[in-house]
Amino acid sequence: MALQPTGPALGLFLLSIILLSFSWLTMGLRIWVRTSIRSMGLDDYMMVAGLAFYTAACISTIAGSLNGVGSPPEMITDYYDKQGRMWFMFFQLFYVLSTVPIKASICVALIRITNQKIYHYIIYAVITLSTIAAVVTDIAVLAWCKPVSATWDPSLGSCADASLITNVSYYISATSILTDWTVAVLPACILWDVQLHYRIKVPVMILLGFGFVASTATLVRLRYLLAYNATESYLLNIAHIAIWSITESGLGLIAGSMATLRPLLKYIPWLGSISSSSGGATTKSGKSRQPGASSHRMQSLAHRSENATFHTVVQGGDNEYWERLSDNESQKHIMGVTSHPGGNMKGITVTTDVVLQESTSDDPSVAASKP
């Protein structure tokens, strides 16, 4: 029979359910959006893997909260002590495993929006550090006691000093703080030269805020890591470690998925304009990145005056002729070569020539055609 969760146990129970529910909701919307525009990529699959590990971690915390984790000592029998320790160990393993694909998914998405090598090196370093920290931590958790079952039942074997787990926990926490803040700051650095409309800036700032909150959860968790050394009220104290750990990964999952949901904003009246193409972006150097809803193709258009001849060539393509490229091709071309009744076009070309000269021709040529 399960214990009635109270205090930290109740908080762990409810928080696990809430964060897991929102994680599945945002992930479901993410997959629906990405499949509807045919752009499922590596970052999506990584986030799905992260959700799988996170789900296992939350199941462990929910089961743990019903079996002594976070409960006062007077409620803990020998049975619940073993069950609580077992479920907490499962939580440790799955939580650590969830951090790698979640962070890697966000990193892959960042790689896609920048071609600067310095940012690529930083992103690869984040993925490498996170992977090493996760592997080291899981090995330490599994090797702490021999056999592994002695982790929750000391009578079955022997365990190393508890300081081993404490020190490893400090190590992975420090790594998480460093990588979380790096991932949170990088988008701002990458987009520093881009002047975005405020309606686009607000969602970006919200997502950055999620990243900082996730790293703050890791900072708060630091104060509870000494609970691993506790000889009394062990299950009560370690509940705080679980609470802040699932908060960190849960917010990372939710923020990472929300970043892909912009197309859904068109269904919200007061946010619909954010998902439209009317906002555009301009770099500080003055180069426009304004998208267009439609375009057309013209031949050479010449207009002669007495002292000047103006030539304008506009090439483009109606939206119906544009090819859709997957996200992993976005660094290669902005727009592919498309077939058009008026000829093949690649991207959009706008050429304007102004030539000052005296012309003696009396027969100006003006030609314009529509594809």
CSV table of C-alpha atoms in Angstrom, one decimal:
chain,number,residue,atom,x,y,z
A,1,MET,CA,0.0,0.0,0.0
A,2,ALA,CA,1.4,3.4,-1.0
A,3,LEU,CA,2.0,6.2,1.5
A,4,GLN,CA,-0.1,9.3,1.5
A,5,PRO,CA,2.4,12.0,0.3
A,6,THR,CA,2.7,15.1,2.5
A,7,GLY,CA,5.1,18.0,2.7
A,8,PRO,CA,8.0,17.6,0.2
A,9,ALA,CA,6.6,14.3,-0.9
A,10,LEU,CA,3.4,16.0,-2.0
A,11,GLY,CA,5.3,18.8,-3.7
A,12,LEU,CA,7.4,16.2,-5.6
A,13,PHE,CA,4.3,14.3,-6.6
A,14,LEU,CA,2.4,17.2,-8.0
A,15,LEU,CA,5.3,18.9,-9.6
A,16,SER,CA,6.3,15.7,-11.4
A,17,ILE,CA,2.7,15.3,-12.8
A,18,ILE,CA,2.4,19.0,-13.9
A,19,LEU,CA,5.8,19.3,-15.6
A,20,LEU,CA,5.4,15.9,-17.3
A,21,SER,CA,2.0,16.9,-18.6
A,22,PHE,CA,3.2,20.2,-20.0
A,23,SER,CA,6.3,18.5,-21.5
A,24,TRP,CA,4.1,16.0,-23.3
A,25,LEU,CA,1.7,18.7,-24.4
A,26,THR,CA,4.4,21.0,-25.9
A,27,MET,CA,6.1,18.0,-27.5
A,28,GLY,CA,2.9,16.8,-29.1
A,29,LEU,CA,2.4,20.3,-30.6
A,30,ARG,CA,6.0,20.4,-31.7
A,31,ILE,CA,5.7,17.1,-33.6
A,32,TRP,CA,2.4,18.2,-35.1
A,33,VAL,CA,3.9,21.5,-36.3
A,34,ARG,CA,7.1,20.0,-37.7
A,35,THR,CA,5.3,17.1,-39.5
A,36,SER,CA,2.7,19.5,-41.0
A,37,ILE,CA,5.5,21.5,-42.6
A,38,ARG,CA,7.6,18.4,-43.4
A,39,SER,CA,10.6,19.6,-41.4
A,40,MET,CA,11.2,16.9,-38.8
A,41,GLY,CA,14.9,17.1,-38.0
A,42,LEU,CA,17.7,15.7,-35.8
A,43,ASP,CA,16.8,18.2,-33.0
A,44,ASP,CA,13.2,16.9,-32.9
A,45,TYR,CA,14.3,13.3,-32.5
A,46,MET,CA,16.8,14.3,-29.8
A,47,MET,CA,14.0,16.1,-27.9
A,48,VAL,CA,11.8,13.0,-28.2
A,49,ALA,CA,14.6,10.9,-26.7
A,50,GLY,CA,14.9,13.5,-23.9
A,51,LEU,CA,11.2,13.3,-23.2
A,52,ALA,CA,11.4,9.5,-23.0
A,53,PHE,CA,14.2,9.7,-20.4
A,54,TYR,CA,12.4,12.5,-18.6
A,55,THR,CA,9.2,10.5,-18.5
A,56,ALA,CA,11.0,7.6,-16.9
A,57,ALA,CA,12.6,10.1,-14.3
A,58,CYS,CA,9.1,11.5,-13.4
A,59,ILE,CA,7.6,8.1,-13.1
A,60,SER,CA,10.4,7.3,-10.7
A,61,THR,CA,9.8,10.5,-8.6
A,62,ILE,CA,6.1,9.8,-8.5
A,63,ALA,CA,6.6,6.3,-7.4
A,64,GLY,CA,9.2,7.5,-5.0
A,65,SER,CA,6.9,10.1,-3.4
A,66,LEU,CA,4.4,7.3,-2.8
A,67,ASN,CA,7.1,5.1,-1.2
A,68,GLY,CA,8.8,7.4,1.3
A,69,VAL,CA,10.8,10.0,-0.7
A,70,GLY,CA,10.0,13.3,1.0
A,71,SER,CA,8.0,11.7,3.9
A,72,PRO,CA,8.9,12.3,7.5
A,73,PRO,CA,10.9,9.6,9.4
A,74,GLU,CA,8.0,8.5,11.5
A,75,MET,CA,6.2,7.3,8.4
A,76,ILE,CA,9.1,5.3,7.0
A,77,THR,CA,9.2,1.6,7.7
A,78,ASP,CA,12.0,-0.7,6.6
A,79,TYR,CA,9.9,-1.6,3.4
A,80,TYR,CA,9.4,2.0,2.4
A,81,ASP,CA,13.0,2.9,3.2
A,82,LYS,CA,14.1,0.3,0.6
A,83,GLN,CA,11.5,1.2,-1.9
A,84,GLY,CA,12.2,4.9,-1.6
A,85,ARG,CA,15.9,4.5,-2.1
A,86,MET,CA,15.4,2.2,-5.1
A,87,TRP,CA,13.1,4.6,-6.9
A,88,PHE,CA,15.4,7.5,-6.1
A,89,MET,CA,18.3,5.7,-7.7
A,90,PHE,CA,16.2,5.1,-10.8
A,91,PHE,CA,15.3,8.8,-10.9
A,92,GLN,CA,19.0,9.7,-10.7
A,93,LEU,CA,19.9,7.5,-13.7
A,94,PHE,CA,17.0,8.7,-15.9
A,95,TYR,CA,17.3,12.4,-15.0
A,96,VAL,CA,21.0,12.5,-15.9
A,97,LEU,CA,20.3,10.7,-19.2
A,98,SER,CA,17.5,13.2,-20.0
A,99,THR,CA,19.8,16.2,-19.8
A,100,VAL,CA,22.0,15.2,-22.7
A,101,PRO,CA,19.5,14.9,-25.6
A,102,ILE,CA,17.5,17.9,-24.3
A,103,LYS,CA,20.5,20.1,-24.4
A,104,ALA,CA,21.8,18.6,-27.6
A,105,SER,CA,18.5,19.3,-29.3
A,106,ILE,CA,18.7,23.0,-28.5
A,107,CYS,CA,22.3,23.1,-29.6
A,108,VAL,CA,21.5,21.5,-33.0
A,109,ALA,CA,18.8,24.1,-33.5
A,110,LEU,CA,21.3,26.8,-32.7
A,111,ILE,CA,23.9,25.4,-35.2
A,112,ARG,CA,21.2,25.7,-37.9
A,113,ILE,CA,20.9,29.4,-37.5
A,114,THR,CA,24.5,30.4,-37.5
A,115,ASN,CA,27.5,29.7,-39.8
A,116,GLN,CA,30.1,31.3,-37.6
A,117,LYS,CA,32.6,28.7,-36.5
A,118,ILE,CA,33.2,30.1,-33.1
A,119,TYR,CA,29.6,29.5,-32.2
A,120,HIS,CA,29.8,26.0,-33.6
A,121,TYR,CA,32.9,25.2,-31.5
A,122,ILE,CA,31.1,26.5,-28.4
A,123,ILE,CA,28.0,24.4,-29.1
A,124,TYR,CA,30.1,21.2,-29.7
A,125,ALA,CA,31.8,21.9,-26.4
A,126,VAL,CA,28.5,22.1,-24.6
A,127,ILE,CA,27.3,18.8,-26.1
A,128,THR,CA,30.7,17.1,-25.2
A,129,LEU,CA,30.7,18.4,-21.6
A,130,SER,CA,27.1,17.4,-21.0
A,131,THR,CA,27.7,13.9,-22.4
A,132,ILE,CA,30.9,13.4,-20.3
A,133,ALA,CA,29.2,14.6,-17.1
A,134,ALA,CA,26.2,12.3,-17.7
A,135,VAL,CA,28.3,9.2,-18.4
A,136,VAL,CA,30.5,9.9,-15.3
A,137,THR,CA,27.5,10.4,-13.1
A,138,ASP,CA,25.6,7.3,-14.1
A,139,ILE,CA,28.7,5.2,-13.8
A,140,ALA,CA,29.3,6.6,-10.3
A,141,VAL,CA,25.7,5.9,-9.3
A,142,LEU,CA,25.8,2.3,-10.6
A,143,ALA,CA,29.3,1.6,-9.1
A,144,TRP,CA,28.6,3.1,-5.7
A,145,CYS,CA,27.3,-0.1,-4.2
A,146,LYS,CA,28.2,-3.7,-5.0
A,147,PRO,CA,25.9,-5.3,-6.1
A,148,VAL,CA,23.7,-2.4,-7.3
A,149,SER,CA,20.8,-3.7,-5.2
A,150,ALA,CA,22.8,-2.8,-2.1
A,151,THR,CA,22.0,0.8,-3.0
A,152,TRP,CA,18.6,0.3,-1.4
A,153,ASP,CA,19.3,-2.8,0.7
A,154,PRO,CA,22.6,-2.5,2.5
A,155,SER,CA,22.3,-6.1,3.7
A,156,LEU,CA,22.9,-7.4,0.2
A,157,GLY,CA,26.4,-5.9,-0.1
A,158,SER,CA,28.6,-2.9,0.6
A,159,CYS,CA,28.7,0.7,-0.6
A,160,ALA,CA,31.4,3.3,-0.9
A,161,ASP,CA,31.4,6.5,1.2
A,162,ALA,CA,28.4,8.7,0.5
A,163,SER,CA,30.8,11.6,-0.3
A,164,LEU,CA,31.4,9.9,-3.7
A,165,ILE,CA,27.9,10.6,-4.8
A,166,THR,CA,28.0,14.1,-3.2
A,167,ASN,CA,31.2,15.1,-5.1
A,168,VAL,CA,29.9,13.7,-8.4
A,169,SER,CA,26.6,15.6,-7.9
A,170,TYR,CA,28.6,18.8,-7.4
A,171,TYR,CA,30.5,18.0,-10.6
A,172,ILE,CA,27.4,17.5,-12.8
A,173,SER,CA,25.7,20.5,-11.2
A,174,ALA,CA,28.6,22.7,-12.1
A,175,THR,CA,28.6,21.4,-15.6
A,176,SER,CA,24.9,21.9,-15.9
A,177,ILE,CA,25.1,25.5,-14.7
A,178,LEU,CA,27.9,26.2,-17.2
A,179,THR,CA,26.2,24.6,-20.2
A,180,ASP,CA,22.7,25.9,-19.3
A,181,TRP,CA,23.8,29.5,-19.2
A,182,THR,CA,25.8,29.0,-22.3
A,183,VAL,CA,22.8,27.7,-24.2
A,184,ALA,CA,20.6,30.5,-22.8
A,185,VAL,CA,23.1,33.3,-23.8
A,186,LEU,CA,24.1,32.0,-27.2
A,187,PRO,CA,20.8,32.9,-29.0
A,188,ALA,CA,21.2,36.5,-27.9
A,189,CYS,CA,24.8,36.5,-29.2
A,190,ILE,CA,23.9,35.0,-32.5
A,191,LEU,CA,21.0,37.4,-33.1
A,192,TRP,CA,22.9,40.4,-31.7
A,193,ASP,CA,23.3,42.0,-35.2
A,194,VAL,CA,19.6,41.4,-36.0
A,195,GLN,CA,17.0,44.1,-35.3
A,196,LEU,CA,13.8,42.1,-34.7
A,197,HIS,CA,10.3,43.5,-34.4
A,198,TYR,CA,9.2,43.7,-30.7
A,199,ARG,CA,6.5,41.1,-31.4
A,200,ILE,CA,9.2,38.6,-32.3
A,201,LYS,CA,11.6,39.8,-29.6
A,202,VAL,CA,9.1,39.1,-26.8
A,203,PRO,CA,8.8,35.3,-27.5
A,204,VAL,CA,12.6,35.1,-27.9
A,205,MET,CA,13.1,36.8,-24.5
A,206,ILE,CA,10.6,34.5,-22.9
A,207,LEU,CA,12.5,31.5,-24.2
A,208,LEU,CA,15.8,32.9,-23.0
A,209,GLY,CA,14.1,33.5,-19.6
A,210,PHE,CA,13.2,29.8,-19.4
A,211,GLY,CA,16.8,28.9,-19.9
A,212,PHE,CA,17.9,31.1,-17.1
A,213,VAL,CA,15.2,29.8,-14.8
A,214,ALA,CA,16.3,26.2,-15.6
A,215,SER,CA,19.9,27.0,-14.6
A,216,THR,CA,18.7,28.8,-11.5
A,217,ALA,CA,17.0,25.6,-10.5
A,218,THR,CA,20.4,23.9,-10.6
A,219,LEU,CA,21.9,26.6,-8.5
A,220,VAL,CA,19.2,26.1,-5.8
A,221,ARG,CA,19.8,22.4,-5.9
A,222,LEU,CA,23.4,22.9,-4.8
A,223,ARG,CA,22.3,23.7,-1.3
A,224,TYR,CA,20.6,20.3,-0.9
A,225,LEU,CA,23.4,18.0,-2.2
A,226,LEU,CA,24.7,17.5,1.3
A,227,ALA,CA,21.6,15.5,1.9
A,228,TYR,CA,23.4,12.5,0.4
A,229,ASN,CA,25.6,12.5,3.5
A,230,ALA,CA,22.6,12.5,5.9
A,231,THR,CA,22.3,9.6,8.3
A,232,GLU,CA,18.8,10.6,9.5
A,233,SER,CA,15.8,11.7,7.6
A,234,TYR,CA,17.6,10.6,4.4
A,235,LEU,CA,14.5,10.2,2.2
A,236,LEU,CA,13.0,13.4,3.5
A,237,ASN,CA,16.0,15.5,2.6
A,238,ILE,CA,16.8,14.0,-0.8
A,239,ALA,CA,13.3,14.9,-2.0
A,240,HIS,CA,14.5,18.5,-2.6
A,241,ILE,CA,17.2,17.3,-4.9
A,242,ALA,CA,14.6,15.5,-7.0
A,243,ILE,CA,12.3,18.5,-7.0
A,244,TRP,CA,14.9,20.9,-8.4
A,245,SER,CA,16.3,18.3,-10.8
A,246,ILE,CA,13.0,17.6,-12.6
A,247,THR,CA,12.3,21.4,-12.6
A,248,GLU,CA,15.5,21.9,-14.5
A,249,SER,CA,14.9,19.2,-17.2
A,250,GLY,CA,11.2,20.0,-17.4
A,251,LEU,CA,11.7,23.7,-18.2
A,252,GLY,CA,14.4,22.7,-20.7
A,253,LEU,CA,12.0,20.4,-22.5
A,254,ILE,CA,9.1,22.9,-22.5
A,255,ALA,CA,11.3,25.8,-23.6
A,256,GLY,CA,12.9,23.8,-26.4
A,257,SER,CA,9.6,22.7,-27.7
A,258,MET,CA,7.9,26.1,-27.4
A,259,ALA,CA,10.6,27.6,-29.7
A,260,THR,CA,9.1,25.6,-32.6
A,261,LEU,CA,5.5,26.5,-32.1
A,262,ARG,CA,5.4,30.0,-33.7
A,263,PRO,CA,3.2,28.8,-36.6
A,264,LEU,CA,0.4,28.1,-34.0
A,265,LEU,CA,0.3,31.7,-33.0
A,266,LYS,CA,-1.8,32.6,-36.0
A,267,TYR,CA,-4.7,30.8,-34.3
A,268,ILE,CA,-4.5,33.3,-31.4
A,269,PRO,CA,-6.1,36.6,-32.5
A,270,TRP,CA,-3.9,39.0,-30.5
A,271,LEU,CA,-0.7,37.0,-31.4
A,272,GLY,CA,-1.4,36.1,-34.9
A,273,SER,CA,0.8,38.8,-36.4
A,274,ILE,CA,3.8,37.3,-34.8
A,275,SER,CA,3.5,34.2,-37.0
A,276,SER,CA,3.0,36.3,-40.2
A,277,SER,CA,5.8,37.4,-42.5
A,278,SER,CA,5.1,41.1,-41.9
A,279,GLY,CA,7.6,41.6,-39.2
A,280,GLY,CA,10.9,40.9,-40.9
A,281,ALA,CA,14.3,41.6,-39.6
A,282,THR,CA,17.1,44.0,-40.3
A,283,THR,CA,20.7,43.8,-39.4
A,284,LYS,CA,22.5,46.7,-37.8
A,285,SER,CA,24.5,47.2,-41.0
A,286,GLY,CA,21.2,48.1,-42.7
A,287,LYS,CA,20.7,44.9,-44.8
A,288,SER,CA,17.1,44.0,-44.9
A,289,ARG,CA,15.8,40.5,-44.2
A,290,GLN,CA,12.2,41.4,-44.9
A,291,PRO,CA,10.3,38.4,-46.3
A,292,GLY,CA,7.6,39.0,-49.0
A,293,ALA,CA,4.2,37.4,-49.3
A,294,SER,CA,4.5,37.2,-53.1
A,295,SER,CA,6.7,38.2,-55.9
A,296,HIS,CA,6.8,38.4,-59.7
A,297,ARG,CA,9.2,38.3,-62.6
A,298,MET,CA,9.8,41.1,-65.1
A,299,GLN,CA,12.1,41.4,-68.0
A,300,SER,CA,14.4,44.4,-68.4
A,301,LEU,CA,12.6,47.6,-67.9
A,302,ALA,CA,14.3,50.7,-69.4
A,303,HIS,CA,13.2,54.3,-69.3
A,304,ARG,CA,15.2,56.9,-71.1
A,305,SER,CA,15.4,60.5,-70.3
A,306,GLU,CA,17.6,63.0,-71.9
A,307,ASN,CA,20.5,62.5,-69.5
A,308,ALA,CA,19.9,59.2,-67.8
A,309,THR,CA,18.9,55.6,-68.5
A,310,PHE,CA,17.5,53.5,-65.7
A,311,HIS,CA,17.5,49.7,-65.9
A,312,THR,CA,15.7,47.5,-63.4
A,313,VAL,CA,15.7,43.8,-63.4
A,314,VAL,CA,13.5,41.9,-60.9
A,315,GLN,CA,13.5,38.2,-60.7
A,316,GLY,CA,11.5,36.1,-58.3
A,317,GLY,CA,8.8,33.5,-58.3
A,318,ASP,CA,5.3,33.1,-57.1
A,319,ASN,CA,5.0,31.3,-53.9
A,320,GLU,CA,3.5,28.3,-55.6
A,321,TYR,CA,6.7,27.6,-57.5
A,322,TRP,CA,9.0,27.8,-54.5
A,323,GLU,CA,10.5,24.6,-53.2
A,324,ARG,CA,10.2,23.8,-49.5
A,325,LEU,CA,13.6,22.9,-48.0
A,326,SER,CA,14.1,21.0,-44.8
A,327,ASP,CA,15.7,22.7,-41.8
A,328,ASN,CA,18.9,20.9,-42.3
A,329,GLU,CA,19.2,22.4,-45.7
A,330,SER,CA,18.6,25.9,-44.6
A,331,GLN,CA,22.3,26.7,-44.4
A,332,LYS,CA,22.8,25.7,-48.0
A,333,HIS,CA,20.2,27.9,-49.8
A,334,ILE,CA,17.5,30.3,-48.8
A,335,MET,CA,15.5,29.2,-51.8
A,336,GLY,CA,16.1,26.4,-54.2
A,337,VAL,CA,16.1,26.5,-58.0
A,338,THR,CA,12.5,26.3,-59.1
A,339,SER,CA,10.8,25.6,-62.3
A,340,HIS,CA,8.7,28.4,-63.7
A,341,PRO,CA,6.9,28.8,-67.0
A,342,GLY,CA,9.0,31.9,-67.7
A,343,GLY,CA,12.3,30.1,-67.0
A,344,ASN,CA,14.3,28.8,-64.2
A,345,MET,CA,15.1,31.1,-61.3
A,346,LYS,CA,17.3,30.7,-58.3
A,347,GLY,CA,16.2,32.7,-55.3
A,348,ILE,CA,15.4,36.4,-55.8
A,349,THR,CA,17.5,38.7,-57.8
A,350,VAL,CA,17.0,42.5,-57.7
A,351,THR,CA,19.4,44.6,-59.9
A,352,THR,CA,19.2,48.3,-60.3
A,353,ASP,CA,21.5,50.2,-62.7
A,354,VAL,CA,21.6,54.0,-63.0
A,355,VAL,CA,23.7,55.2,-65.9
A,356,LEU,CA,24.2,58.9,-66.6
A,357,GLN,CA,24.7,59.5,-70.3
A,358,GLU,CA,23.5,61.5,-73.2
A,359,SER,CA,21.3,59.4,-75.5
A,360,THR,CA,20.6,60.2,-79.2
A,361,SER,CA,18.1,57.3,-79.7
A,362,ASP,CA,14.6,58.4,-80.3
A,363,ASP,CA,13.1,55.0,-79.9
A,364,PRO,CA,13.0,54.0,-76.2
A,365,SER,CA,12.4,50.4,-75.5
A,366,VAL,CA,10.1,49.5,-72.8
A,367,ALA,CA,9.3,45.9,-72.3
A,368,ALA,CA,7.6,44.2,-69.4
A,369,SER,CA,6.0,40.9,-69.2
A,370,LYS,CA,4.4,38.9,-66.5
A,371,PRO,CA,5.1,35.1,-66.1
